[in-house]
PDB file of C-alpha atoms and ligand atoms in Angstrom:
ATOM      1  CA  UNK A   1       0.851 -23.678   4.759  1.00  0.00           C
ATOM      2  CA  UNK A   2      -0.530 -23.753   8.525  1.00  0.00           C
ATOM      3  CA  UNK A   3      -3.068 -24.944  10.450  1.00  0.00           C
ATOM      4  CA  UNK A   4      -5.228 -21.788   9.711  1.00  0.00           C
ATOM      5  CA  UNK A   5      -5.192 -22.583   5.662  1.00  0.00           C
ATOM      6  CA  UNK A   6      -6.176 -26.154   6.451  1.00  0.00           C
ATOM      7  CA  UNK A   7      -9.244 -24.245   8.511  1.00  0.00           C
ATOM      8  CA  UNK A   8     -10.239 -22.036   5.295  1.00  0.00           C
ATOM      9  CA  UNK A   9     -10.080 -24.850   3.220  1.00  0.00           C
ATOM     10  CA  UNK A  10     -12.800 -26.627   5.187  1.00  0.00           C
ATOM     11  CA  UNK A  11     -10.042 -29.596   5.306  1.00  0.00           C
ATOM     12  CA  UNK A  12     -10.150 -29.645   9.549  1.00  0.00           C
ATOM     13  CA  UNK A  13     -13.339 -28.363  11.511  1.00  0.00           C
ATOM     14  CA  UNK A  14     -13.400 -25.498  13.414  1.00  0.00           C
ATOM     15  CA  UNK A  15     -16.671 -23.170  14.968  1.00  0.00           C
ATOM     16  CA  UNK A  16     -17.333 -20.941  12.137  1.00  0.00           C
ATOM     17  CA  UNK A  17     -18.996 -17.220  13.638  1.00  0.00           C
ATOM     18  CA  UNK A  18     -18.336 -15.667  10.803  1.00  0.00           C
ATOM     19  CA  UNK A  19     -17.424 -15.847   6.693  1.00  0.00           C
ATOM     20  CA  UNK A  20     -17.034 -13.754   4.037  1.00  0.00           C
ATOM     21  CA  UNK A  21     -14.799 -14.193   0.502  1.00  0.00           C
ATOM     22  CA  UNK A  22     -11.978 -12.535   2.431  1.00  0.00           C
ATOM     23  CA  UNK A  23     -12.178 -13.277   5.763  1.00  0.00           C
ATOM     24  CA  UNK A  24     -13.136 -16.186   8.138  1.00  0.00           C
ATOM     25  CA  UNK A  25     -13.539 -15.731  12.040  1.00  0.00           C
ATOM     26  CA  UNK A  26     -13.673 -18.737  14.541  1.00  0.00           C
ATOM     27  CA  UNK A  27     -13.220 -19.439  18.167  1.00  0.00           C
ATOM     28  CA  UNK A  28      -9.848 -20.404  19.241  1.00  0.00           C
ATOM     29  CA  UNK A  29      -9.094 -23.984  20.429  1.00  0.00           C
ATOM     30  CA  UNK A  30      -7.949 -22.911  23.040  1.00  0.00           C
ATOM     31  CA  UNK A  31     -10.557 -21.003  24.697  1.00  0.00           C
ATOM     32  CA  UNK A  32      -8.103 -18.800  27.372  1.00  0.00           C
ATOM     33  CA  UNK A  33     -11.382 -17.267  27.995  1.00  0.00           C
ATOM     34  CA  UNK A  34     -15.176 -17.775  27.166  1.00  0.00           C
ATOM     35  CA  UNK A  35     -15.768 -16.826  23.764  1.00  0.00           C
ATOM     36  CA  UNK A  36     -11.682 -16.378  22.345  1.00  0.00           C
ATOM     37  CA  UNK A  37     -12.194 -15.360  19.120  1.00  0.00           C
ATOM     38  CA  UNK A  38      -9.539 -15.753  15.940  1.00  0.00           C
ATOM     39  CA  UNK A  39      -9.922 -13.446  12.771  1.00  0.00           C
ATOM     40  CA  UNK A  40      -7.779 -14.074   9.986  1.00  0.00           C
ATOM     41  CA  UNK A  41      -7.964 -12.968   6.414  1.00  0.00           C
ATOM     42  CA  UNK A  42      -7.913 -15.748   3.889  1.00  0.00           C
ATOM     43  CA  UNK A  43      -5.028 -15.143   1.427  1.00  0.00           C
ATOM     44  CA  UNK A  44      -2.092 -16.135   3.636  1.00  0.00           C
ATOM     45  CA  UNK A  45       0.508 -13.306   5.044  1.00  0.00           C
ATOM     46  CA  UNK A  46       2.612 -14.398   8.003  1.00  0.00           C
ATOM     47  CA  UNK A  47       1.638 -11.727  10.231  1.00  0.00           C
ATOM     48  CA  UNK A  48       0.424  -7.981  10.876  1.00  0.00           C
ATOM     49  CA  UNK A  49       3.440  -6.374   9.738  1.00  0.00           C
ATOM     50  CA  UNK A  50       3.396  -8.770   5.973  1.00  0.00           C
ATOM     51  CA  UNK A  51      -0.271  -8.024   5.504  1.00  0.00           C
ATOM     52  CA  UNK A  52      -1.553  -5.676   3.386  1.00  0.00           C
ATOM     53  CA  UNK A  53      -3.588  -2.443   4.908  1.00  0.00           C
ATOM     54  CA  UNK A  54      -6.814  -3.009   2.226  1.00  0.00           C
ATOM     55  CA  UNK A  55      -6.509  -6.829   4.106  1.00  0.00           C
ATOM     56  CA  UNK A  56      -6.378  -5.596   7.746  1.00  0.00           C
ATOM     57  CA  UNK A  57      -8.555  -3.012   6.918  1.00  0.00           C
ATOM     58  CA  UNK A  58     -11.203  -6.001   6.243  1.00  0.00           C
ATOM     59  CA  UNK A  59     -10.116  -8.264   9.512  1.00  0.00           C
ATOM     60  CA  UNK A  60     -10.421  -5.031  11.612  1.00  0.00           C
ATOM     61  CA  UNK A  61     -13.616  -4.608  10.256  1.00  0.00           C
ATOM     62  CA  UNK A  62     -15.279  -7.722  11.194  1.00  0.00           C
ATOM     63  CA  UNK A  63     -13.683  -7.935  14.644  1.00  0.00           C
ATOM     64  CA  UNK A  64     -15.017  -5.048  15.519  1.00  0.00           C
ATOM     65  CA  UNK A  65     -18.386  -6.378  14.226  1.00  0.00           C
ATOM     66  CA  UNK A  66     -17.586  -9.669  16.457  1.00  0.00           C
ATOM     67  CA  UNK A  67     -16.147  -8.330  19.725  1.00  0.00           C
ATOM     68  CA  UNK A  68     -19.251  -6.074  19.890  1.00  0.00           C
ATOM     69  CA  UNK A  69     -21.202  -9.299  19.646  1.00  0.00           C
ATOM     70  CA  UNK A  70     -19.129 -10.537  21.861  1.00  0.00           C
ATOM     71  CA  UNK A  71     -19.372  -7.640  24.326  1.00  0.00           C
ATOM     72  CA  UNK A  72     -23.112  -7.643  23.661  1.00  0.00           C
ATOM     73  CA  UNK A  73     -24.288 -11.284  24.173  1.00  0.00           C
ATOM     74  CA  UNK A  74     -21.212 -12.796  26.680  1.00  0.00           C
ATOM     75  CA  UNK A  75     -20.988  -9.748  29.038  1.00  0.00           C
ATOM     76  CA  UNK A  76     -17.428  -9.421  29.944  1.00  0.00           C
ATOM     77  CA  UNK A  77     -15.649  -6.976  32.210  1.00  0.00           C
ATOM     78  CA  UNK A  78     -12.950  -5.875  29.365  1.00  0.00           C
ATOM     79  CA  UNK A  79     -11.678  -6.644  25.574  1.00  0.00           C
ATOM     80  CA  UNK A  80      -8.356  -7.584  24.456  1.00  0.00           C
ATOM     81  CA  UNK A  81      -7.989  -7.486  20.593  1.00  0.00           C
ATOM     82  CA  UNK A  82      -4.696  -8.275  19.734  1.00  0.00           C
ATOM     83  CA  UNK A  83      -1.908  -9.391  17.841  1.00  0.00           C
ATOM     84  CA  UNK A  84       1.500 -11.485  18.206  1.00  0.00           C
ATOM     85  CA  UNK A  85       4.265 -10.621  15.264  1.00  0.00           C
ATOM     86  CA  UNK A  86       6.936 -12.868  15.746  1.00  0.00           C
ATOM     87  CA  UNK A  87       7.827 -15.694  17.639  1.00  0.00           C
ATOM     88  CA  UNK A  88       9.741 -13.368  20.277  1.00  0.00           C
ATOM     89  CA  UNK A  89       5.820 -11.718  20.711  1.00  0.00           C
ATOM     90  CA  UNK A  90       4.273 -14.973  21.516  1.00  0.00           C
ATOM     91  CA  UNK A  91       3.435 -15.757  17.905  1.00  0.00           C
ATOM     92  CA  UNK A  92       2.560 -19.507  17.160  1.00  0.00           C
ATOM     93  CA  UNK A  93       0.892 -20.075  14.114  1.00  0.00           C
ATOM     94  CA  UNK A  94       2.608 -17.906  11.164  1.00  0.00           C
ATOM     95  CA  UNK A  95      -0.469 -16.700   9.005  1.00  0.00           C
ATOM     96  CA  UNK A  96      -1.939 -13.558  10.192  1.00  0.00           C
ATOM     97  CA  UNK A  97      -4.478 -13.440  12.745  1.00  0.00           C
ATOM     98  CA  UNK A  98      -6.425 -11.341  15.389  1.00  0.00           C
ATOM     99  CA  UNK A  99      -6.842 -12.284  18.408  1.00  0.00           C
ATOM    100  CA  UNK A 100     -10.293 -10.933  20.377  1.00  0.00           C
ATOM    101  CA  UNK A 101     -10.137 -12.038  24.329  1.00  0.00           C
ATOM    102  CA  UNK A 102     -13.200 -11.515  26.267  1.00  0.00           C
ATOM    103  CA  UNK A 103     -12.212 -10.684  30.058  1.00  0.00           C
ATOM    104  CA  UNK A 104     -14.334 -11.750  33.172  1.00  0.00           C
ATOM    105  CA  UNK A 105     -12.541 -11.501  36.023  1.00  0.00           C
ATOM    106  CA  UNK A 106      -9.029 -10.579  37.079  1.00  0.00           C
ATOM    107  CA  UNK A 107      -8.157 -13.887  38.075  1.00  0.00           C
ATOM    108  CA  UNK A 108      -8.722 -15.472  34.515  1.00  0.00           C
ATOM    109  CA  UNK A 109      -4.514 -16.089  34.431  1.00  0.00           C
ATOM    110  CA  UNK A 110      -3.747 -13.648  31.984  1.00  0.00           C
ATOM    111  CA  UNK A 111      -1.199 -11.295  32.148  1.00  0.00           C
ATOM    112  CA  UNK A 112      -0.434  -8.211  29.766  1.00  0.00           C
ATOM    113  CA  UNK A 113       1.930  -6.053  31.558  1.00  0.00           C
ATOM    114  CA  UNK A 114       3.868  -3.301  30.894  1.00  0.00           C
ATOM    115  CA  UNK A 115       7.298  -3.028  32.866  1.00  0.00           C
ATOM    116  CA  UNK A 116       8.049   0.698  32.852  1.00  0.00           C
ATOM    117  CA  UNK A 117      11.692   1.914  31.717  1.00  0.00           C
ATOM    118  CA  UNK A 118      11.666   5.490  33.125  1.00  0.00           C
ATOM    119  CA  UNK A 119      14.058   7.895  32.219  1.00  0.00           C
ATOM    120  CA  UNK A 120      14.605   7.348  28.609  1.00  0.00           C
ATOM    121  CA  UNK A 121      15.763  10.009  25.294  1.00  0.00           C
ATOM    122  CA  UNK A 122      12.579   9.466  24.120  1.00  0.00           C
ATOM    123  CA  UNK A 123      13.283  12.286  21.101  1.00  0.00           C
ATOM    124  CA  UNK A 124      16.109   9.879  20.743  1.00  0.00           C
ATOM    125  CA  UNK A 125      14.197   6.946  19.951  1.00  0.00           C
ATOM    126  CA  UNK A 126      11.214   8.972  18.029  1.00  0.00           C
ATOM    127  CA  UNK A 127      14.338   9.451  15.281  1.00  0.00           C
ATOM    128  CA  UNK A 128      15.446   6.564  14.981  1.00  0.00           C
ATOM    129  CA  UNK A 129      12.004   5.042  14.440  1.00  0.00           C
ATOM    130  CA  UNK A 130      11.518   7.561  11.718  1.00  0.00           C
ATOM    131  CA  UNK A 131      14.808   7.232  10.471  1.00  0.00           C
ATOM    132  CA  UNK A 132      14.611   7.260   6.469  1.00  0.00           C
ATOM    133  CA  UNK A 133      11.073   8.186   6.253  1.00  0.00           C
ATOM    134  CA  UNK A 134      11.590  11.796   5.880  1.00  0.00           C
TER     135      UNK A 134
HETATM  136  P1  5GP B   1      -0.672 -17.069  18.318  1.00  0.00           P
HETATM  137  O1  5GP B   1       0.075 -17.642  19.490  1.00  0.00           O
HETATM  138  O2  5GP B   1      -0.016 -17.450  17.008  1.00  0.00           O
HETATM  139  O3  5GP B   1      -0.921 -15.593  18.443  1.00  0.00           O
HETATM  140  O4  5GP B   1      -2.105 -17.739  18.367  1.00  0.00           O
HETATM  141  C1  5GP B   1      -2.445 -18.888  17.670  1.00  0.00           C
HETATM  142  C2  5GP B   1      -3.747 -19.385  18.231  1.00  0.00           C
HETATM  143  O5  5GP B   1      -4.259 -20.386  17.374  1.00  0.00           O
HETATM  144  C3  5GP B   1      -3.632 -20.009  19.631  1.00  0.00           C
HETATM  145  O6  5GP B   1      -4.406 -19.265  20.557  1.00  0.00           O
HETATM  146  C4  5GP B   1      -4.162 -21.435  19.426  1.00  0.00           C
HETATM  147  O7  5GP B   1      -4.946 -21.883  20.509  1.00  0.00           O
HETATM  148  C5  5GP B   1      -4.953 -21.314  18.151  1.00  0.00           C
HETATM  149  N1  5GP B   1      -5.020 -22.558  17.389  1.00  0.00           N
HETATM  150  C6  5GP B   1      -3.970 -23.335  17.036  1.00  0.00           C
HETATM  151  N2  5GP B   1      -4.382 -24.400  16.337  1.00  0.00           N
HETATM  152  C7  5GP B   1      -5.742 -24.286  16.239  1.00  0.00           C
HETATM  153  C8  5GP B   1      -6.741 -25.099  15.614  1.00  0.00           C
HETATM  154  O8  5GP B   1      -6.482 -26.129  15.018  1.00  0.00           O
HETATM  155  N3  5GP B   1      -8.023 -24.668  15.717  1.00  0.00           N
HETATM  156  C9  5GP B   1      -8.362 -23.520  16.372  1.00  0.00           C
HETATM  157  N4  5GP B   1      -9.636 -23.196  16.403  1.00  0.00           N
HETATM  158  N5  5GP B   1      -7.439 -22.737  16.971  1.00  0.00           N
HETATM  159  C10 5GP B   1      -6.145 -23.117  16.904  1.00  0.00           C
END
């Protein structure tokens, strides 16, 4: 169990936008920007890749629904909806959860960058990612 089923359960508080019987959307503690918004579905799965596609399919749903809001009524500059699988991706709390991060400015401390590895047998790697699905 994490922090996130403790949320559902109504056991800790958290600022509720939006509920449904599947999934519950809040605003992150943490606030890295005005209006950080968390979407999780409420049967647990420990991340994107462990959740089933009907599930996502229902947490994409509404945070498209809330970053529109979001985009609507707050105004920023840019969008990041996102997701961390993994500890190595930045992931901290293991139960499946979108991330919707509303940008302002580009000094808000943030960084998603890209460092780019030119040169590569990209055919190459296209195989081995489908490797066993054919
Ligand atoms: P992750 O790093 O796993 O992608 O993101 C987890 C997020 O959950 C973090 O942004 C963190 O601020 C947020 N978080 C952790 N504990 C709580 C909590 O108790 N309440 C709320 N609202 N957010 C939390």
């Amino acid at each position: 169990m994490t922090i996130f089923t403790k949320i559902i359960n109504k056991e800790i508080p958290a600022t509720i936008l939006y509920e449904d019987d599947d999934v519950l959307a809040f605003l992150d503690i943490a606030q890295c920007t005005k209006g950080h918004t968390l979407v999780i579905p409420k049967t647990f799965s420990k991340d994107f890749l462990d959740t089933d596609v009907e599930v996502l399919k229902k947490v994409v749903s509404v945070a498209h629904m809330l970053a529109n809001k979001i985009k609507d009524n707050l105004h920023p500059s840019g969008i990041n909806i996102l997701s961390n699988a993994g500890e190595q991706a930045g992931q901290g709390v293991f139960h499946y959860h979108l991330h919707i991060i509303p940008r302002y400015d580009e000094n808000d401390g943030i960084s998603i960058t890209y460092k780019e590895n030119p040169n590569q047998d990209l055919e190459a790697i296209a195989q081995e990612i489908k490797k066993g699905s054919e």
